[in-house]
Structure formats: structure tokens, C-alpha cells
PDB file of C-alpha atoms and ligand atoms in Angstrom:
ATOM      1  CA  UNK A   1       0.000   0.000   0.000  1.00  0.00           C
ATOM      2  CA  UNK A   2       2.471   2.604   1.204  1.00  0.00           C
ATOM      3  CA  UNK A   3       6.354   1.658   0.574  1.00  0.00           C
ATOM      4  CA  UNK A   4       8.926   4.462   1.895  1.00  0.00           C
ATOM      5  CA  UNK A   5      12.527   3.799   0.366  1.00  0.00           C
ATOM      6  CA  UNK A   6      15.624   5.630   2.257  1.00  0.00           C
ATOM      7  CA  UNK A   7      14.159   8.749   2.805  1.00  0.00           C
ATOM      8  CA  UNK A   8      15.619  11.139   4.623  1.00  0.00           C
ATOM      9  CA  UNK A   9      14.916  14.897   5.760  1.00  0.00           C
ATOM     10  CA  UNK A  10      16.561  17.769   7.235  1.00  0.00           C
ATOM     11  CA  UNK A  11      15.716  21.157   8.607  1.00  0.00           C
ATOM     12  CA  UNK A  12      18.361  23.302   8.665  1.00  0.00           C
ATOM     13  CA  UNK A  13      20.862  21.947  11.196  1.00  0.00           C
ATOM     14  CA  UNK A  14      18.308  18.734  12.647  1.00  0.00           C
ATOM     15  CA  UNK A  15      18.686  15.810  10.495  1.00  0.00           C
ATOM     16  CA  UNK A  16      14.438  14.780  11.412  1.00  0.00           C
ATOM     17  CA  UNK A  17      14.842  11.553   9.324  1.00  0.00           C
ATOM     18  CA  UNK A  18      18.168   9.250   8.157  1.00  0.00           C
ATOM     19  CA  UNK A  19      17.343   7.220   5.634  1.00  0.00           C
ATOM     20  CA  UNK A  20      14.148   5.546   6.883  1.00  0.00           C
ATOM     21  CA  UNK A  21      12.224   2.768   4.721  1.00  0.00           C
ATOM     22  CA  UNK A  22       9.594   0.874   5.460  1.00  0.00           C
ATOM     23  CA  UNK A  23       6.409  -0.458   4.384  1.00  0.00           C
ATOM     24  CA  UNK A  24       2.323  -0.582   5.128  1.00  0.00           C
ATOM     25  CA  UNK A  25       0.296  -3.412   3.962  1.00  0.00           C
ATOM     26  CA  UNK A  26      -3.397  -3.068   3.163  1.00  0.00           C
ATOM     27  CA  UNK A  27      -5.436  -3.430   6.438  1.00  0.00           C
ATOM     28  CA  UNK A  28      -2.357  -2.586   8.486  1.00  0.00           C
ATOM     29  CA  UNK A  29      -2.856  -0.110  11.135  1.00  0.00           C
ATOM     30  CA  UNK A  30       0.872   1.019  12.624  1.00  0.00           C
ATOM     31  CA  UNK A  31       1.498   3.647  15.572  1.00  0.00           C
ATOM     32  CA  UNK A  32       4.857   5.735  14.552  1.00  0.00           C
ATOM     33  CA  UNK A  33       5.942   6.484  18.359  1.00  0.00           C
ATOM     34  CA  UNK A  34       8.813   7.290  20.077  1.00  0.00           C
ATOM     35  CA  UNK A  35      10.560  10.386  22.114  1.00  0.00           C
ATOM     36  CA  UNK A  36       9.598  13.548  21.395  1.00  0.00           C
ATOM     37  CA  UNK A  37      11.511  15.167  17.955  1.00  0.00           C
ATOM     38  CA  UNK A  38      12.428  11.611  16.932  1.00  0.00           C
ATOM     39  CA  UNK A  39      10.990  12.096  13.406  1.00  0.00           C
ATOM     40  CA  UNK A  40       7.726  10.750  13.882  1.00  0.00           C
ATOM     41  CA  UNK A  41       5.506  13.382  12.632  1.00  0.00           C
ATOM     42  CA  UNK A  42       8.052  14.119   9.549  1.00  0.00           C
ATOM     43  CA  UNK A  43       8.118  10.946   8.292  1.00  0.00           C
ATOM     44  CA  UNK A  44       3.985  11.346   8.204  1.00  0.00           C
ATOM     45  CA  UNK A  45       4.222  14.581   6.651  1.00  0.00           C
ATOM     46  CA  UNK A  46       6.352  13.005   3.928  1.00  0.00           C
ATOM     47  CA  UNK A  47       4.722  10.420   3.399  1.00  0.00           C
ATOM     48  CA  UNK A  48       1.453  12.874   2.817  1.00  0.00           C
ATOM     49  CA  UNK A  49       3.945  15.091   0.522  1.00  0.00           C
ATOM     50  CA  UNK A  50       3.471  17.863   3.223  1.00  0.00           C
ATOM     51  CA  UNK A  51       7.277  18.065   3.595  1.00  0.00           C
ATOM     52  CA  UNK A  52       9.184  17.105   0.686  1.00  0.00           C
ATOM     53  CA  UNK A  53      12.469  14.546   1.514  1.00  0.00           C
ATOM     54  CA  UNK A  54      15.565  15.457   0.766  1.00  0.00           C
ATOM     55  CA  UNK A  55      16.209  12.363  -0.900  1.00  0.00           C
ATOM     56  CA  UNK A  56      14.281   8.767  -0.853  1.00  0.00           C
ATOM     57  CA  UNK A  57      11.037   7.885  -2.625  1.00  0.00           C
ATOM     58  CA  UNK A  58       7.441   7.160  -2.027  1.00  0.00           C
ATOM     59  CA  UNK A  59       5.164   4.249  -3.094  1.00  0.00           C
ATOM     60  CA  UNK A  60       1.413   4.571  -2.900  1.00  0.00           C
ATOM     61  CA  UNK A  61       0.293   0.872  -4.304  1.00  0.00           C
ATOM     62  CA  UNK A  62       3.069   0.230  -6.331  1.00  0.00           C
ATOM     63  CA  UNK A  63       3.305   3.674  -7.663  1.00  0.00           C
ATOM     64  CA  UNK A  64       6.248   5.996  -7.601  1.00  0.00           C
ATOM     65  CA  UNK A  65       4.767   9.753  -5.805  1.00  0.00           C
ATOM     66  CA  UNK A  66       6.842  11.896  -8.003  1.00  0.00           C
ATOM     67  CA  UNK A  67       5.765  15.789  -7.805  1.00  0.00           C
ATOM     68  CA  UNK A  68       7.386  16.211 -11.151  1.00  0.00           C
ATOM     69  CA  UNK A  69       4.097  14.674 -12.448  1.00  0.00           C
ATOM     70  CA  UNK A  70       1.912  17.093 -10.693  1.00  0.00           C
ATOM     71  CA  UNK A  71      -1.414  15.590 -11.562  1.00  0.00           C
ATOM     72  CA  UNK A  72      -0.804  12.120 -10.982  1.00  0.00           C
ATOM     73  CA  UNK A  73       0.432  13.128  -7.688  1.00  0.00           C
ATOM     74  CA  UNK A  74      -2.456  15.490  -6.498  1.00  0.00           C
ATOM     75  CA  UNK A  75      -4.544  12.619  -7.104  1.00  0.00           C
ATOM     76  CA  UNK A  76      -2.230   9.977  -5.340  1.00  0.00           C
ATOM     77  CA  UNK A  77      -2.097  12.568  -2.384  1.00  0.00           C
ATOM     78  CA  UNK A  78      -5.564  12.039  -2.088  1.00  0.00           C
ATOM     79  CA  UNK A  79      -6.118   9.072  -1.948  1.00  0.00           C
ATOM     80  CA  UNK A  80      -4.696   9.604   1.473  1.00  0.00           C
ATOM     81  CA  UNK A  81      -6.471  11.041   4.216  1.00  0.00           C
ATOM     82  CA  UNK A  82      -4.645  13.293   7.068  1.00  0.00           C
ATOM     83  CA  UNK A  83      -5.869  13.937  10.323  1.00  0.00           C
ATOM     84  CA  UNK A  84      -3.994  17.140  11.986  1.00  0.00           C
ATOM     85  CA  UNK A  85      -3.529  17.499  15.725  1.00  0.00           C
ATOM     86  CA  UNK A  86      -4.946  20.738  15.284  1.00  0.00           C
ATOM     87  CA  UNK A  87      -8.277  19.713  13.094  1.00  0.00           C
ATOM     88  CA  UNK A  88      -7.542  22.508  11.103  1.00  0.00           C
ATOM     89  CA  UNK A  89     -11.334  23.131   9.665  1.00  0.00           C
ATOM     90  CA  UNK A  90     -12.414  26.192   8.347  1.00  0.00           C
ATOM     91  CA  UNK A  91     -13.934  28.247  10.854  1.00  0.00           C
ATOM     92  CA  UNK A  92     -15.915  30.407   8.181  1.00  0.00           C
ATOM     93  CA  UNK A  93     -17.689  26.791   7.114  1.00  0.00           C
ATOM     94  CA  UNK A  94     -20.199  25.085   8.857  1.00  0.00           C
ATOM     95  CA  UNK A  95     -19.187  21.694   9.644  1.00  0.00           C
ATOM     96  CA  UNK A  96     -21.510  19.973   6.702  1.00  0.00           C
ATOM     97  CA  UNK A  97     -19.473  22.508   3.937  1.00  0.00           C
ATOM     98  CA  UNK A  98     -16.327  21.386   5.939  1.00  0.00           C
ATOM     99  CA  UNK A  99     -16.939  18.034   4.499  1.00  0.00           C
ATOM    100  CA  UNK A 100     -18.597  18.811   1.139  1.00  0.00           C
ATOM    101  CA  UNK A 101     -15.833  21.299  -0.092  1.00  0.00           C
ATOM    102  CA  UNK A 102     -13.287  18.637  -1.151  1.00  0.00           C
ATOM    103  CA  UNK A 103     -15.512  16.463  -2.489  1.00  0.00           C
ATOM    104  CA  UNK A 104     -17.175  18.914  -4.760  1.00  0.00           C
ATOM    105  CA  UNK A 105     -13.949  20.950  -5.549  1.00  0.00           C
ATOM    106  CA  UNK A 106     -11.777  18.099  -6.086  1.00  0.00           C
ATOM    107  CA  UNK A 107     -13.527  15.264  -6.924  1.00  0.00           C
ATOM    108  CA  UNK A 108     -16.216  16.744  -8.798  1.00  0.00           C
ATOM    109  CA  UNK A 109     -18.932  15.481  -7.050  1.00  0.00           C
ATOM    110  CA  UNK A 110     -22.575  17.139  -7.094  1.00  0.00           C
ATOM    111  CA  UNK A 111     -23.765  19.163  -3.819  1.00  0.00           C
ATOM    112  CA  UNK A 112     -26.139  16.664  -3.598  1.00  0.00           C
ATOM    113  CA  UNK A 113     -23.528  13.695  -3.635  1.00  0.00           C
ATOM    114  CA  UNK A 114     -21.298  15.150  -1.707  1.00  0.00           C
ATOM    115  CA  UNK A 115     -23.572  15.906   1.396  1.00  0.00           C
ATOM    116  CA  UNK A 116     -25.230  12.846   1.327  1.00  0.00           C
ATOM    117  CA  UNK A 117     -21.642  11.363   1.938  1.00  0.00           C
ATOM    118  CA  UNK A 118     -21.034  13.751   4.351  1.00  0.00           C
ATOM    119  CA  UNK A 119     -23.954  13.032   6.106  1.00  0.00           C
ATOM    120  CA  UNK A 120     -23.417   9.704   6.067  1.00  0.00           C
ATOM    121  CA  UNK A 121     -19.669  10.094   7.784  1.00  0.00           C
ATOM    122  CA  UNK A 122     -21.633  12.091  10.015  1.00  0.00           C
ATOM    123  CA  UNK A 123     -23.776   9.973  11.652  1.00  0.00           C
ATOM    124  CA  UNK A 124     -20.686   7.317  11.886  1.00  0.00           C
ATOM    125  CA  UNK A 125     -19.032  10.237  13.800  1.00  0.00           C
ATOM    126  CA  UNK A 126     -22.084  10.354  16.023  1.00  0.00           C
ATOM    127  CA  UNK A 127     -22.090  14.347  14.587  1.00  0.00           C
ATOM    128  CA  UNK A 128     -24.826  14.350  12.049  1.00  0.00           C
ATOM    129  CA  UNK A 129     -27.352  17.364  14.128  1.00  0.00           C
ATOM    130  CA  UNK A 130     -24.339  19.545  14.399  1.00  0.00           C
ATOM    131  CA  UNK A 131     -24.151  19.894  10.316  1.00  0.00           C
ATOM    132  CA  UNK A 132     -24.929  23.607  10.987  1.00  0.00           C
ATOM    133  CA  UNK A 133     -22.881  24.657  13.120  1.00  0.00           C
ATOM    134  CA  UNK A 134     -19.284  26.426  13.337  1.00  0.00           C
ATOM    135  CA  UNK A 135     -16.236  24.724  14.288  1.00  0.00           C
ATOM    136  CA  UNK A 136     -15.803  27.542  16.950  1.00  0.00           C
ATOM    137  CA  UNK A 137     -19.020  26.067  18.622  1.00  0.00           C
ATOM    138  CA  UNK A 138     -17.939  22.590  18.969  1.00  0.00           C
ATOM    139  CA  UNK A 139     -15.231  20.798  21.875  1.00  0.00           C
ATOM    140  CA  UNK A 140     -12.385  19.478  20.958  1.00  0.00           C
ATOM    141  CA  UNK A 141     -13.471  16.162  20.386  1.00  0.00           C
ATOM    142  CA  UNK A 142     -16.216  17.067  18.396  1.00  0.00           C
ATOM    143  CA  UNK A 143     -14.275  18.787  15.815  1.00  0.00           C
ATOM    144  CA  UNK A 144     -11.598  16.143  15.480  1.00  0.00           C
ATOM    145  CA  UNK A 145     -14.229  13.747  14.915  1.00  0.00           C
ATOM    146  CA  UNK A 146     -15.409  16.585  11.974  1.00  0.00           C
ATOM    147  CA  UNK A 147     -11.826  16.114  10.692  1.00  0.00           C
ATOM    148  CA  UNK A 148     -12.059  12.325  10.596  1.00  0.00           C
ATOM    149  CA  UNK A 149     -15.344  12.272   8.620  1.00  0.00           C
ATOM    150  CA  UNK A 150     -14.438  15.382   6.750  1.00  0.00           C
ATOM    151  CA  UNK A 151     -10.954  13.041   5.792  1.00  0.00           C
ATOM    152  CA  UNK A 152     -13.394   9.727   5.019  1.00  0.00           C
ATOM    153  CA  UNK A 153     -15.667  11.518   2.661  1.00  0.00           C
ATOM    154  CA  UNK A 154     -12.875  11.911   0.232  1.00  0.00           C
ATOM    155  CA  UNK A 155     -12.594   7.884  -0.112  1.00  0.00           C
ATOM    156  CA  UNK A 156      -9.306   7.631   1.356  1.00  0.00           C
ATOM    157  CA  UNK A 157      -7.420   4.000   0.613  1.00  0.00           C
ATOM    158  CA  UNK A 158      -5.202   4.901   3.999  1.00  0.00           C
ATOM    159  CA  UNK A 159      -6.017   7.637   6.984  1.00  0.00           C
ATOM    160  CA  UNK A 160      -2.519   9.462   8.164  1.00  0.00           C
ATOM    161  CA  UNK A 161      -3.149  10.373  11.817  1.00  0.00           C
ATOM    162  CA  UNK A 162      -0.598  12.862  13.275  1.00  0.00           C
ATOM    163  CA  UNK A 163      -1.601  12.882  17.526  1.00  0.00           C
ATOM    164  CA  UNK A 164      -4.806  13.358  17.054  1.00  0.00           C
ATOM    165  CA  UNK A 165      -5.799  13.306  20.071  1.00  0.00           C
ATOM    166  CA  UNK A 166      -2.710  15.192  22.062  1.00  0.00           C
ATOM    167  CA  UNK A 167      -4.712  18.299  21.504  1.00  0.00           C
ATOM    168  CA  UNK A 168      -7.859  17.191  23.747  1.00  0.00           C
ATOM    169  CA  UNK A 169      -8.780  17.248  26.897  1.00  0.00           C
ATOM    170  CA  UNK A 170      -8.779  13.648  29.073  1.00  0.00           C
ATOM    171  CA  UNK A 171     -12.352  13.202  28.492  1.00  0.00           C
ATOM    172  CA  UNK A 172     -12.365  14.073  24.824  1.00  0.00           C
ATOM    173  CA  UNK A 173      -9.581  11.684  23.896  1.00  0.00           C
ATOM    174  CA  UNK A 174     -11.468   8.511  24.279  1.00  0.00           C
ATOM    175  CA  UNK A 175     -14.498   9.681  21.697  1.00  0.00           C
ATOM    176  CA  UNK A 176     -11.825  10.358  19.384  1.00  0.00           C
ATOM    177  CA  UNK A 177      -9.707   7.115  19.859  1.00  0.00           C
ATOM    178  CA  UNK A 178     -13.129   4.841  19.771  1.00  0.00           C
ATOM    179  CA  UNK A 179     -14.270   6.275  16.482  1.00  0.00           C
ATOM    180  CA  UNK A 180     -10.246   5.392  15.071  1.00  0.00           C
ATOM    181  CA  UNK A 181     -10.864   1.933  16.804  1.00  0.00           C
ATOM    182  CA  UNK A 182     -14.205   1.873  14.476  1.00  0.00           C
ATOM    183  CA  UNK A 183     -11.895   2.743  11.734  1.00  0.00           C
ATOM    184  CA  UNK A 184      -9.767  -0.203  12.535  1.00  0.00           C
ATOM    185  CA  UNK A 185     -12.261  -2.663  12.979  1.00  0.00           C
ATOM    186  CA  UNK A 186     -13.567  -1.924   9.785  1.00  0.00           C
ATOM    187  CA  UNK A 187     -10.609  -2.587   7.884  1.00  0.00           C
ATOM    188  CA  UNK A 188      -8.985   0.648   7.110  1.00  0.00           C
ATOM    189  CA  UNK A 189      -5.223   1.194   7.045  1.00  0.00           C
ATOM    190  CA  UNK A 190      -3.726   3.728   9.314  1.00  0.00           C
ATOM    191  CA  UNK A 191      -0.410   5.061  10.213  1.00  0.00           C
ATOM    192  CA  UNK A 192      -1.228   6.957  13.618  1.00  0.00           C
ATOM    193  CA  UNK A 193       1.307   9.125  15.264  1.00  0.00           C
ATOM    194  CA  UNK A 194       0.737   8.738  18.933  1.00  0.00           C
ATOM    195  CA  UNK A 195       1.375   8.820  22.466  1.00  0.00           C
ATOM    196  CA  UNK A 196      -1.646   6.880  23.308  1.00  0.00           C
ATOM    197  CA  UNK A 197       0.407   3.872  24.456  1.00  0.00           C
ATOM    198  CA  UNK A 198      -3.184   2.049  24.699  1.00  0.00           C
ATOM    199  CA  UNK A 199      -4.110   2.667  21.231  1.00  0.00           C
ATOM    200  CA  UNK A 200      -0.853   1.676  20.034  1.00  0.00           C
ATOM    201  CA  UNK A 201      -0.793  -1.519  22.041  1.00  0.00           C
ATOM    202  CA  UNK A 202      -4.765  -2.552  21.672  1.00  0.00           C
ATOM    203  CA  UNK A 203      -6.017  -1.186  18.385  1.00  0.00           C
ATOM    204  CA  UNK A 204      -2.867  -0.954  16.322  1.00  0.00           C
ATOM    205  CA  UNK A 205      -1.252  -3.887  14.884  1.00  0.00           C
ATOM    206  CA  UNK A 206       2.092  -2.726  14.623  1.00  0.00           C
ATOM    207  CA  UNK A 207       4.486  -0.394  15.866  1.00  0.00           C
ATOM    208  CA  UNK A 208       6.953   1.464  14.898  1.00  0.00           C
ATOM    209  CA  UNK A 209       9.359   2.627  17.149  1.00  0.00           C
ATOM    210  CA  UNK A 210      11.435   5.926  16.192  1.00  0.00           C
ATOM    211  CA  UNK A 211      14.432   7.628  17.669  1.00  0.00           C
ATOM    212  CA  UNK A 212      16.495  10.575  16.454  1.00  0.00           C
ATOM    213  CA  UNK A 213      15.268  10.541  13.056  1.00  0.00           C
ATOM    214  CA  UNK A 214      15.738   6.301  12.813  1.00  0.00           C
ATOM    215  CA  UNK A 215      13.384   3.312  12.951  1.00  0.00           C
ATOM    216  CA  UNK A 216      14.945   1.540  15.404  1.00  0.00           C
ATOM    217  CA  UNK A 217      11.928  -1.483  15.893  1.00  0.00           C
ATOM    218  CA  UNK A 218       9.541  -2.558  13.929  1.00  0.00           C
ATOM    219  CA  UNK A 219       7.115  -5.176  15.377  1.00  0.00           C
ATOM    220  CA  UNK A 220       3.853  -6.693  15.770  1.00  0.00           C
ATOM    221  CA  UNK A 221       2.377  -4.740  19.126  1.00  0.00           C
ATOM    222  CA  UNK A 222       1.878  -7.361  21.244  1.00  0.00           C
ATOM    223  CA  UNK A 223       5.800  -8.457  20.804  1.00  0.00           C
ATOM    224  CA  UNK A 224       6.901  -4.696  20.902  1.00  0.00           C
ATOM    225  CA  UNK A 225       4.662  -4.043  24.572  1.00  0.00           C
ATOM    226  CA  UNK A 226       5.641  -6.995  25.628  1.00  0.00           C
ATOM    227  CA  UNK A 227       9.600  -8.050  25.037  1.00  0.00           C
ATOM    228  CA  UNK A 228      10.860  -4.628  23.493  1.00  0.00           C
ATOM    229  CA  UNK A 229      14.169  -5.175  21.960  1.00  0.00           C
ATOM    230  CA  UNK A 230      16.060  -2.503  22.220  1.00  0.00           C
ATOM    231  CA  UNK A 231      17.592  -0.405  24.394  1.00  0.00           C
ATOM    232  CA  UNK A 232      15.839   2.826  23.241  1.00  0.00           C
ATOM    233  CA  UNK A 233      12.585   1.427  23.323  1.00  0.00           C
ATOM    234  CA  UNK A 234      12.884  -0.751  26.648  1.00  0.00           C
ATOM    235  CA  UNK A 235      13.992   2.939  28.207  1.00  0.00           C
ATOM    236  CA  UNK A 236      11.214   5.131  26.549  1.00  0.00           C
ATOM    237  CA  UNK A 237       8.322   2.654  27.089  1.00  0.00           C
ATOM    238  CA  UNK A 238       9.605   2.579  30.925  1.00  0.00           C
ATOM    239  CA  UNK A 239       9.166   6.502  30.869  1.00  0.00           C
ATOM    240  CA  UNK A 240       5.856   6.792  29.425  1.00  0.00           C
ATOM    241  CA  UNK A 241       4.164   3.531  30.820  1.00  0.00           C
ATOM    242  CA  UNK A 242       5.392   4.496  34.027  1.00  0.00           C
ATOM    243  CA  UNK A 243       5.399   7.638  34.411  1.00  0.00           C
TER     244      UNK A 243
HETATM  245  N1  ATP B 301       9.408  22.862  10.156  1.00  0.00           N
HETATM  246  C1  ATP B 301      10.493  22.574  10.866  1.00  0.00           C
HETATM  247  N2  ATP B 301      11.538  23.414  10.921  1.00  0.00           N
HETATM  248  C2  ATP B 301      12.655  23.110  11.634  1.00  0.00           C
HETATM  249  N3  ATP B 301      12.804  21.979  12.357  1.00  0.00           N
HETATM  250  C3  ATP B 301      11.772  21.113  12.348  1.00  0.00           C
HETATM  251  C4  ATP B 301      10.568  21.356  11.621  1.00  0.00           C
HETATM  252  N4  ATP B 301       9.734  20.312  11.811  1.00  0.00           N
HETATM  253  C5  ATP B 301      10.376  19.438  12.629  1.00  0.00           C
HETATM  254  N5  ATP B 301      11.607  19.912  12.947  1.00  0.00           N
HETATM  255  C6  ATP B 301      12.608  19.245  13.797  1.00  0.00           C
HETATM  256  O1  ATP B 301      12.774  17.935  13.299  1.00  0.00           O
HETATM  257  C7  ATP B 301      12.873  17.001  14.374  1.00  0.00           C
HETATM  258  C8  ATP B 301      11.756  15.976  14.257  1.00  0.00           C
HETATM  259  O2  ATP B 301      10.532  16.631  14.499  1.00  0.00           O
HETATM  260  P1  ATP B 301       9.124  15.875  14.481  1.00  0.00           P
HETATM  261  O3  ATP B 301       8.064  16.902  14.686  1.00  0.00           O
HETATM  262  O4  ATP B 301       9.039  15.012  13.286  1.00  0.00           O
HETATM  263  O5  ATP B 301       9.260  14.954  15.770  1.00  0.00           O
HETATM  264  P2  ATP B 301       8.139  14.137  16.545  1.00  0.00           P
HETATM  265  O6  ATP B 301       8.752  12.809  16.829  1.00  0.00           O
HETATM  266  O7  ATP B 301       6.871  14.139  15.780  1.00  0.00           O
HETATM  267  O8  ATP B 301       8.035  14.963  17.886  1.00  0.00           O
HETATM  268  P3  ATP B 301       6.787  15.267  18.894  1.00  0.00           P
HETATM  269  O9  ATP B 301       6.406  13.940  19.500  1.00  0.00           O
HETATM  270  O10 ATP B 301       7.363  16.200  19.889  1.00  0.00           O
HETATM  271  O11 ATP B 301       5.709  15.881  18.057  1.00  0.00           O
HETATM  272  C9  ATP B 301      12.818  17.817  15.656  1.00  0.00           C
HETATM  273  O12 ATP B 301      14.121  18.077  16.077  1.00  0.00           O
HETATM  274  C10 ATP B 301      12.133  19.093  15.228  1.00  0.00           C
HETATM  275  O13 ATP B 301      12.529  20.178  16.020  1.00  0.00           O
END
């Protein structure tokens, strides 16, 4: 589904990523964690073309992301759907236009199409009677679950999650995380970003363990919770389980 070949990145004087490769199956859903700045949320953002590598390439289902063919690429890009810590909706759109816009702009749908989708992402959101409303009058949790379904009603083949949840308050996070476990269930591949050590461990499959721009384990969850291999990852899971 997603194949990333010795890519690496670098802002000015912090090498984020060294030559990381690795590879998502259809169905997969893996947790990128690790210490904070270890590359986590770069390697997302590369893989969604939001930061370009400095060198390495991207596979979406066998396909080479190249920007140098711009409109193969824009439509590659979204097939991919990206959940922001920061929902980013439009606050001048109600939350049913938040999910129609895309649809209609990019994909050419009719308004009629497109809200009926939206409707229907909705209602799996548990959101569908606060269509009319503004993102400003919604919690937290509410409007990351707009950004999920707003994300879903493009038909995404894979959902990108970058912490989606590490802007929410405690009670917030767990209507967030159920409606990704949803997700799950039903089959759709993720790559989360997270420091829910739960949702890594119970709803993800895989993890993938990051440190200073490396992958430095890459395991089925229960093995990587359970016997950890490395160093790194024995120490940080100590922190953060324990802490
Ligand atoms: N736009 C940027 N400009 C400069 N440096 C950046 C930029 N984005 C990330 N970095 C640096 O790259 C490194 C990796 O950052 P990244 O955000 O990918 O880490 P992370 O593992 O997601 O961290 P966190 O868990 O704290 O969000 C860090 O040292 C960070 O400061």
C-alpha cells in the first residue's frame, strides 16, 4: 500500500529523518511512536507530501509519488487522508461545507452527492445534528471527529493520523480514539502518530518505534509491549508507561 525507500529529511541543522524505509500493507494499522523530535511526525508529513524529503522515494500501491508529475500526484495525495492534531477546519464553514468542499472541488462530485456522503460520515461520527454549526461552537473532540469524517468523505485508501488526540482534553480523547478503533475494525489502514500507548498496544497492529530521526523497531504490538528489543525502546516505554 504505502512503501517508503531511504528517505531522509533535514531542517536546517536537525537531520528529522536518516534514511528511513519501510512499508504498510493493506489493512495494516501502525502507531509511529517514540521520544519527542524523533521524526515521527516528519516521516507522516512526507509520506502525505506535506514536507518534501531530501532524498528517498514514495510508493502509494506500487506507484512511484513523483511531484514532477503534478497531476498524478495530487490525485495519489488524495487518496490519502490526514488527520492534523490541530483539526484545522475552516472556521468560516459550517461543519456539513467542511466536508462537502473537497468532495465537490476536487472530486467533482454534485452538492447533492457530496452531502449525502457527508452526512453519512456524520452519523458514523455520532455528529450528524451539528451539520450547521461552526467549528468555533464545537469541543475538541467534536471537531476532530469533523476532521475524521471530513478526511473519510474523500474515499481515502489509507487515513494518516498525526496525535490526534494530544490536543484534547482527558475526556475528549477517548471519543476520538473509539471512532479510530471503528476505523480499525472496519478494515482501514492507518499510520497513527501517537502517544496513546493504549491505542498503540490494543487497536494498532504494529508499531513502529522511532528515535532521532531512525526506525529503530519494527514489530507486531503485542511483541513490541511486551519483550521490546532494544535499548531505546525498553527505556522510553519505561518513561511513558510508568510515568
Ligand atoms: N518545520 C520545521 N523546521 C525546523 N525543524 C523542524 C521542523 N519540523 C520538525 N523539525 C525538527 O525535526 C525534528 C523531528 O521533528 P518531528 O516533529 O518530526 O518529531 P516528533 O517525533 O513528531 O516529535 P513530537 O512527538 O514532539 O511531536 C525535531 O528536532 C524538530 O525540532
Amino acid at each position: 500500500m504505502i512503501k517508503v525507500e531511504h528517505v531522509s529529511k533535514k531542517f536546517k541543522h536537525t537531520q528529522a529523518l536518516k534514511d528511513v524505509s519501510l512499508e504498510v500493507k493493506q489493512g495494516e494499522i501502525v502507531s509511529l511512536i517514540g521520544p519527542s523530535g524523533s521524526g515521527k511526525s516528519t516521516l507522516l508529513r512526507c509520506i502525505h507530501g506535506l514536507e518534501v524529503p531530501e532524498s528517498g522515494k514514495i510508493y502509494l500501491e506500487g506507484e512511484l509519488m513523483d511531484r514532477h508529475d503534478p497531476v498524478k500526484y495530487r490525485a495519489q495525495r488524495n487518496k490519502m487522508g490526514f488527520v492534523f492534531q490541530h483539526f484545522n477546519l475552516f472556521p468560516n464553514m459550517t461543519v456539513l461545507q467542511n466536508c462537502t468542499l473537497a468532495p465537490i472541488q476536487v472530486l467533482n462530485q454534485s452538492e447533492s452527492e457530496a452531502e449525502a456522503t457527508a452526512m453519512r460520515y456524520l452519523n458514523r461520527v455520532g455528529l450528524a445534528e451539528k451539520r450547521d454549526e461552526y467549528p468555533n461552537k464545537l469541543s475538541g473532540g467534536q471537531k476532530q471527529r469533523v476532521a475524521i469524517a471530513r478526511a473519510l468523505c474523500m474515499s481515502p485508501e489509507i487515513m494518516l493520523f498525526d496525535e490526534p488526540t494530544s490536543a484534547l482534553d482527558p475526556e475528549m480523547i477517548k471519543e476520538v480514539l473509539d471512532v479510530m478503533g471503528d476505523l480499525a475494525k472496519e478494515g482501514m489502514t492507518m499510520i497513527v502518530v501517537t502517544h496513546e500507548m493504549g491505542f498503540a498496544h490494543k487497536v494498532g497492529n504494529r508499531v513502529v518505534f522511532l528515535d532521532q530521526g531512525v526506525i529503530m523497531e519494527d514489530a507486531p504490538s503485542e511483541q513490541f509491549f511486551t519483550d521490546p528489543q532494544s535499548e531505546r525502546a525498553k527505556d522510553f516505554l519505561s518513561k511513558v508507561l510508568y510515568e
